[in-house]
GROMACS .gro file of C-alpha atoms in nm:
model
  164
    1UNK     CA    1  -0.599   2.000  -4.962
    2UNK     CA    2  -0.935   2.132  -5.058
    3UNK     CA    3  -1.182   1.961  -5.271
    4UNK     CA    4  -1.111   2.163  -5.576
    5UNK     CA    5  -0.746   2.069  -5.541
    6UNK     CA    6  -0.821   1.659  -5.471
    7UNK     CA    7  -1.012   1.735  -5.829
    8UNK     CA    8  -0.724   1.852  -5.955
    9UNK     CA    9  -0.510   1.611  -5.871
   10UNK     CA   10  -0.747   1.344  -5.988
   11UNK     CA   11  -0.747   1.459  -6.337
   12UNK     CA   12  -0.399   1.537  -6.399
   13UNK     CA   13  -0.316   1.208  -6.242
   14UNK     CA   14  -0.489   1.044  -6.437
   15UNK     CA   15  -0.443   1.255  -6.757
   16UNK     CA   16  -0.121   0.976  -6.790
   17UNK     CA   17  -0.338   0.679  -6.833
   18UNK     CA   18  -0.432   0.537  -7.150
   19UNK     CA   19  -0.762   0.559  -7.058
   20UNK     CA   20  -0.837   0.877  -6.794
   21UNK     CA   21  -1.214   0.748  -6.699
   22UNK     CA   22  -1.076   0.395  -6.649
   23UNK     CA   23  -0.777   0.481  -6.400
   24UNK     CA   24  -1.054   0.692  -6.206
   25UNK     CA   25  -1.320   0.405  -6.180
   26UNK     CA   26  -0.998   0.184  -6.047
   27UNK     CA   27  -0.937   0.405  -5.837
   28UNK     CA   28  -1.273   0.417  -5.689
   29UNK     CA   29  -1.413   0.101  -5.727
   30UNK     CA   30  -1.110  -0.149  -5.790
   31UNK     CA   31  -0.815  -0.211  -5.587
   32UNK     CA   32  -0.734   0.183  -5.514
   33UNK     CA   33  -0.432   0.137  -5.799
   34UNK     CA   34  -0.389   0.230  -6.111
   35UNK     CA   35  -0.057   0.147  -6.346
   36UNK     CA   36   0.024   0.464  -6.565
   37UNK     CA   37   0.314   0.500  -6.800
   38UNK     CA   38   0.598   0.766  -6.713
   39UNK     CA   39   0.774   0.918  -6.959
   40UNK     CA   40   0.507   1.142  -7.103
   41UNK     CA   41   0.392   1.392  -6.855
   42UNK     CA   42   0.622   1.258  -6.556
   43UNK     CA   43   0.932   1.066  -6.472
   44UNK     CA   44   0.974   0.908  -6.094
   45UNK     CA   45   1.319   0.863  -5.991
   46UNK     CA   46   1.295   0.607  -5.712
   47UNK     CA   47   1.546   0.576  -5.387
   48UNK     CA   48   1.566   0.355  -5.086
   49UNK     CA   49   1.311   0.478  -4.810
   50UNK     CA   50   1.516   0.616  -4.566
   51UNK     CA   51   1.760   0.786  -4.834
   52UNK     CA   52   1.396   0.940  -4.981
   53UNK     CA   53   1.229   1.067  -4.638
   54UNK     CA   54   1.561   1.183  -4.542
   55UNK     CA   55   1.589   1.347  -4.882
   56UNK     CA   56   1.199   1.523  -4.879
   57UNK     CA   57   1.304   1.677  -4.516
   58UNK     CA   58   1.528   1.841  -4.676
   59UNK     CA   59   1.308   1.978  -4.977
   60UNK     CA   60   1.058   2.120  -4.680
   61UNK     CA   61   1.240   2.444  -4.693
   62UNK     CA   62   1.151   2.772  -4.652
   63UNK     CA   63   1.372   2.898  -4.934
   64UNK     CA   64   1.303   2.653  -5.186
   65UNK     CA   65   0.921   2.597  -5.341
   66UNK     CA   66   0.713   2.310  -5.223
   67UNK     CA   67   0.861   1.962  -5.343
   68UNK     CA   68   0.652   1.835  -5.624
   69UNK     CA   69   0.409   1.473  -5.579
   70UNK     CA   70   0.635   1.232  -5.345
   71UNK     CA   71   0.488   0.899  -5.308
   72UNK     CA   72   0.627   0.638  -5.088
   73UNK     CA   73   0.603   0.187  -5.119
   74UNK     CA   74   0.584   0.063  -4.763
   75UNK     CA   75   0.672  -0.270  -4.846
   76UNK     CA   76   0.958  -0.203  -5.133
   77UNK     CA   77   1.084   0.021  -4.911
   78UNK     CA   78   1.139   0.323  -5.164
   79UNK     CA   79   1.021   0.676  -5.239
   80UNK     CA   80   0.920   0.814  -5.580
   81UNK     CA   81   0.972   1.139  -5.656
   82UNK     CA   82   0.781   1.328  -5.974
   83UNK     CA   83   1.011   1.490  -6.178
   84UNK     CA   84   0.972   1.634  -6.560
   85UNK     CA   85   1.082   1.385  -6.843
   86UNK     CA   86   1.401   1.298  -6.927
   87UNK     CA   87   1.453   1.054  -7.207
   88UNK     CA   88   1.821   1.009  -7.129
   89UNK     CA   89   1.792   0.875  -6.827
   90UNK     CA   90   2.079   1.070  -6.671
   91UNK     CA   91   2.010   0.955  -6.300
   92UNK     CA   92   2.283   0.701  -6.188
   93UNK     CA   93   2.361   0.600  -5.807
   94UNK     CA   94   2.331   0.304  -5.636
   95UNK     CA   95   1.977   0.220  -5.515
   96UNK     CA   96   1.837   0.433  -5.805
   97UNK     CA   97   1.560   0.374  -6.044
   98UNK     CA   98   1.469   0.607  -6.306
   99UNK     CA   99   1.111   0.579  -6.432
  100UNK     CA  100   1.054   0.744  -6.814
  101UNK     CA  101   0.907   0.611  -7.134
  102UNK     CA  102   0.824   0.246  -7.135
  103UNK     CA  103   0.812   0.225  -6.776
  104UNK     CA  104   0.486   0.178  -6.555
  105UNK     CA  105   0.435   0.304  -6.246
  106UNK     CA  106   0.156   0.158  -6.005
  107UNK     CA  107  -0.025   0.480  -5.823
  108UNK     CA  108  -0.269   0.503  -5.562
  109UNK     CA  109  -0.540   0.835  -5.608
  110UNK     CA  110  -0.422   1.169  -5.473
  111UNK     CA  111  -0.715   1.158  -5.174
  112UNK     CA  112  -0.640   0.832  -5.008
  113UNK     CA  113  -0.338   0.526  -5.010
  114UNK     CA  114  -0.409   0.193  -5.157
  115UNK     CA  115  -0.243  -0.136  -5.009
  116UNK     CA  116   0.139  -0.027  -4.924
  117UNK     CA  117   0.139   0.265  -5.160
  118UNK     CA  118   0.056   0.652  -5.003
  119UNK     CA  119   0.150   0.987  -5.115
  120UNK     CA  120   0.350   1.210  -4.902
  121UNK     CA  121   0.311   1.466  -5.157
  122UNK     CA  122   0.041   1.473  -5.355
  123UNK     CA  123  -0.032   1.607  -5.658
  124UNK     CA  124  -0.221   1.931  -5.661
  125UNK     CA  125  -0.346   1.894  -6.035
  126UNK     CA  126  -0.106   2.230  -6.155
  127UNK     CA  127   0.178   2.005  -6.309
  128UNK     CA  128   0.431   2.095  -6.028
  129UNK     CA  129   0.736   1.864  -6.032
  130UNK     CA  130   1.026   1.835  -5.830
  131UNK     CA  131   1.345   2.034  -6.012
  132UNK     CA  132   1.584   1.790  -6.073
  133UNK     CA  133   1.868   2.029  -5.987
  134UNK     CA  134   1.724   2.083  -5.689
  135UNK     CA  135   1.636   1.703  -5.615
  136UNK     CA  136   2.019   1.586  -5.636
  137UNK     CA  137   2.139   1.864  -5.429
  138UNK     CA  138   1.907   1.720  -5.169
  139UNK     CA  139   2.000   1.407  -5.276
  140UNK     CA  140   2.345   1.436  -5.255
  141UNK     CA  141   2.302   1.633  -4.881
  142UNK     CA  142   2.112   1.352  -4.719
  143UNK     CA  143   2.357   1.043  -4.898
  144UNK     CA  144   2.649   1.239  -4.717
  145UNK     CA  145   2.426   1.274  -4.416
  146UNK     CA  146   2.351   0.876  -4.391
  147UNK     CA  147   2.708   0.792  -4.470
  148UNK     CA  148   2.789   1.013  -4.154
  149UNK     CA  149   2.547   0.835  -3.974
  150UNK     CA  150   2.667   0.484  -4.066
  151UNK     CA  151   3.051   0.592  -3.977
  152UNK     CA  152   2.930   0.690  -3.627
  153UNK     CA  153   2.671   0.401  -3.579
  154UNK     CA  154   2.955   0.124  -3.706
  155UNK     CA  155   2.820   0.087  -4.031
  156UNK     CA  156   3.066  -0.031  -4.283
  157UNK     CA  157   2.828   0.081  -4.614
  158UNK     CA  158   2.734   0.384  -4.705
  159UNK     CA  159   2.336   0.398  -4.854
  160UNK     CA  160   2.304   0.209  -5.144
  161UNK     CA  161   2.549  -0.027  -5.059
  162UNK     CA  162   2.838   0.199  -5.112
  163UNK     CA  163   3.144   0.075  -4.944
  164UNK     CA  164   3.291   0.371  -4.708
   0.00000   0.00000   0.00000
């Protein structure tokens, strides 16, 4: 990313924090994190790591646009993907967590990680979000493709805990 984009990112980051200048000093100066609310400019729907990475592979495709901000947890082992708001909350799966209005989610700034959190994708500060048609197609592709996996490797679960 260039500088102008990193800029970019910064400020629609942290155009979802109560207070902008605030989130940005944190960011800079405080532990690298910053909590900001979903729900108004952003939801995150959040999946089990390897379900997520497998998932973004498959939204690296020539044919479809470039996935929207992707940020992964090292140490809760998930993968947040930015998608627009949805108040109804119409994500359900096992191992899913839908992020909208009330909820907080803890970010790290687009030009560096902070403790376990990092951004695969980051934001590039135009308001691109993942399509969340296109999101559970990929979703659904790369569940079938770990069930597969499991069946061959003697796995009796599916991801998510899904008996086979």
């Amino acid at each position: 990313m260039t500088n102008t984009m990193w800029t970019r990112g910064v400020e629609w980051l942290a155009a979802a924090a109560a207070d902008p200048r605030a989130c940005k000093w944190e960011w800079d100066h405080g532990e690298g994190i910053a909590l900001l609310e979903a729900g108004r400019f952003w939801d995150v729907l959040s999946v089990p790591e390897r379900l997520g990475l497998l998932t973004l592979d498959l939204l690296w495709q020539p044919a479809l646009p470039v996935p929207g901000p992707t940020l992964v947890d090292f140490t809760a082992g998930r993968v947040g993907f930015f998608l627009p708001p949805d108040p109804s909350g119409g994500w359900v799966g096992a191992g899913l967590r839908h992020a909208t209005r009330g909820s907080w989610v803890a970010v790290p700034p687009p030009y560096r990680p902070a403790r376990s959190l990092e951004w695969l994708v980051p934001p590039d500060g135009t308001g691109t979000l993942h399509s969340p048609g296109t999101l559970e197609d990929a979703l659904r592709q790369a569940n079938g493709t770990l069930a597969v996996l499991a069946a061959q490797t003697g796995g009796d679960r599916a991801p998510g805990g899904r008996e086979q």
